[in-house]
Amino acid sequence: MKNTVIIFAIIFSFIISCKGQDKDEKKRIETKVYVANCKGEYSTKEKLTEKDKAWSLNIDDIEKIMNLSIPITDEEWHFSYPITPCNIDIKGYSYKGKKYDLQINGGSYISFFDGKKTQILGCELPECKKYFLKSKENMDEEDLPSSFNSNSSQTKNYRVNFNKSDKNDLIITEKNTNYYTLKAQANNKVFFTKNIDCDFIEIDTTTKNKQAFNLILGYTDQYQNTSRKIVIPVFFKNNDLFIEKLFIATLGTNAKTGDEEWMQKEISEKISLRHLDLDRILSE
């Protein structure tokens, strides 16, 4: 009798174990995986790698990057995000109560279409990096020579190439109490200095239209959420910095729908960067 009880206990444990395995297997099957479609090559002539071709995201990954991403303007996308020849396409994805067709690019951005208009989200937080092939992070803020590095987190240095030959050309940003100081250095000499009143400042050196760099200024609301961004392509001419236009994106409420959305404006302003009056432009 005792042996019979032991045998039944073993059989029961085996059945429970099998059911648990079946449940785990079912969960793995239900976690849908989307594999990227890669065509051609990068605009930089960089060839597709095996890593590119094998890039994929499962449904949990996609939910995480959608939660990490924020709306960006066409200008931010154009100047700040790398474009890869690899996309993951998803039809009928549910996002905030609506159905969208998603296209996730390996360059850390997502285009989504609701049947009427296309919007773009950018995934720029450090947590985003593991999900994409290329990240938004500035690859030129790198290991600089010790003579150019600062131990303070308030100062950042970015490599640029004003003279097409001098590797010591730099853009330097310094955070002060109420403003930022922007400096430009060529041939180991600072030739440009300007104080800028903003909440954060970024330098993008991955340019496409012959500018030396893109100056990105950010402004936040009382809750420290970004409420306005200004993207300024900056050109180097005659040992000075010049601009031709500004791209301004402001978070506001759509008068028709009542939804919060980014409103974009392009302003032509052909002037030396040192003479740019942001207070005047933002008040117009």
PDB file of N, CA and C in Angstrom, residues 163 165-166 168-169 185-190 239:
ATOM      1  N   ASN A 163      38.359  73.246 -40.083  1.00  0.00           N
ATOM      2  CA  ASN A 163      39.359  73.498 -41.121  1.00  0.00           C
ATOM      3  C   ASN A 163      39.645  72.296 -42.009  1.00  0.00           C
ATOM      4  N   SER A 165      41.102  69.730 -41.456  1.00  0.00           N
ATOM      5  CA  SER A 165      42.381  69.068 -41.239  1.00  0.00           C
ATOM      6  C   SER A 165      42.784  69.040 -39.761  1.00  0.00           C
ATOM      7  N   ASP A 166      42.387  70.052 -39.008  1.00  0.00           N
ATOM      8  CA  ASP A 166      42.801  70.165 -37.618  1.00  0.00           C
ATOM      9  C   ASP A 166      41.906  69.317 -36.720  1.00  0.00           C
ATOM     10  N   ASN A 168      41.950  69.129 -33.595  1.00  0.00           N
ATOM     11  CA  ASN A 168      41.708  69.729 -32.287  1.00  0.00           C
ATOM     12  C   ASN A 168      40.587  70.758 -32.297  1.00  0.00           C
ATOM     13  N   ASP A 169      39.829  70.828 -33.384  1.00  0.00           N
ATOM     14  CA  ASP A 169      38.673  71.720 -33.410  1.00  0.00           C
ATOM     15  C   ASP A 169      37.625  71.187 -32.440  1.00  0.00           C
ATOM     16  N   GLN A 185      36.427  76.341 -30.726  1.00  0.00           N
ATOM     17  CA  GLN A 185      37.887  76.387 -30.691  1.00  0.00           C
ATOM     18  C   GLN A 185      38.465  75.792 -31.971  1.00  0.00           C
ATOM     19  N   ALA A 186      39.437  76.494 -32.562  1.00  0.00           N
ATOM     20  CA  ALA A 186      40.157  76.004 -33.732  1.00  0.00           C
ATOM     21  C   ALA A 186      41.630  76.326 -33.559  1.00  0.00           C
ATOM     22  N   ASN A 187      42.486  75.412 -33.994  1.00  0.00           N
ATOM     23  CA  ASN A 187      43.936  75.608 -33.849  1.00  0.00           C
ATOM     24  C   ASN A 187      44.319  75.923 -32.396  1.00  0.00           C
ATOM     25  N   ASN A 188      43.607  75.233 -31.470  1.00  0.00           N
ATOM     26  CA  ASN A 188      43.869  75.367 -30.029  1.00  0.00           C
ATOM     27  C   ASN A 188      43.567  76.754 -29.476  1.00  0.00           C
ATOM     28  N   LYS A 189      42.768  77.553 -30.222  1.00  0.00           N
ATOM     29  CA  LYS A 189      42.399  78.886 -29.751  1.00  0.00           C
ATOM     30  C   LYS A 189      40.882  79.060 -29.812  1.00  0.00           C
ATOM     31  N   VAL A 190      40.307  79.620 -28.774  1.00  0.00           N
ATOM     32  CA  VAL A 190      38.878  79.905 -28.751  1.00  0.00           C
ATOM     33  C   VAL A 190      38.609  81.151 -29.584  1.00  0.00           C
ATOM     34  N   ASN A 239      36.165  82.165 -40.349  1.00  0.00           N
ATOM     35  CA  ASN A 239      36.539  82.070 -38.936  1.00  0.00           C
ATOM     36  C   ASN A 239      35.442  82.575 -37.994  1.00  0.00           C
TER      37      ASN A 239
END
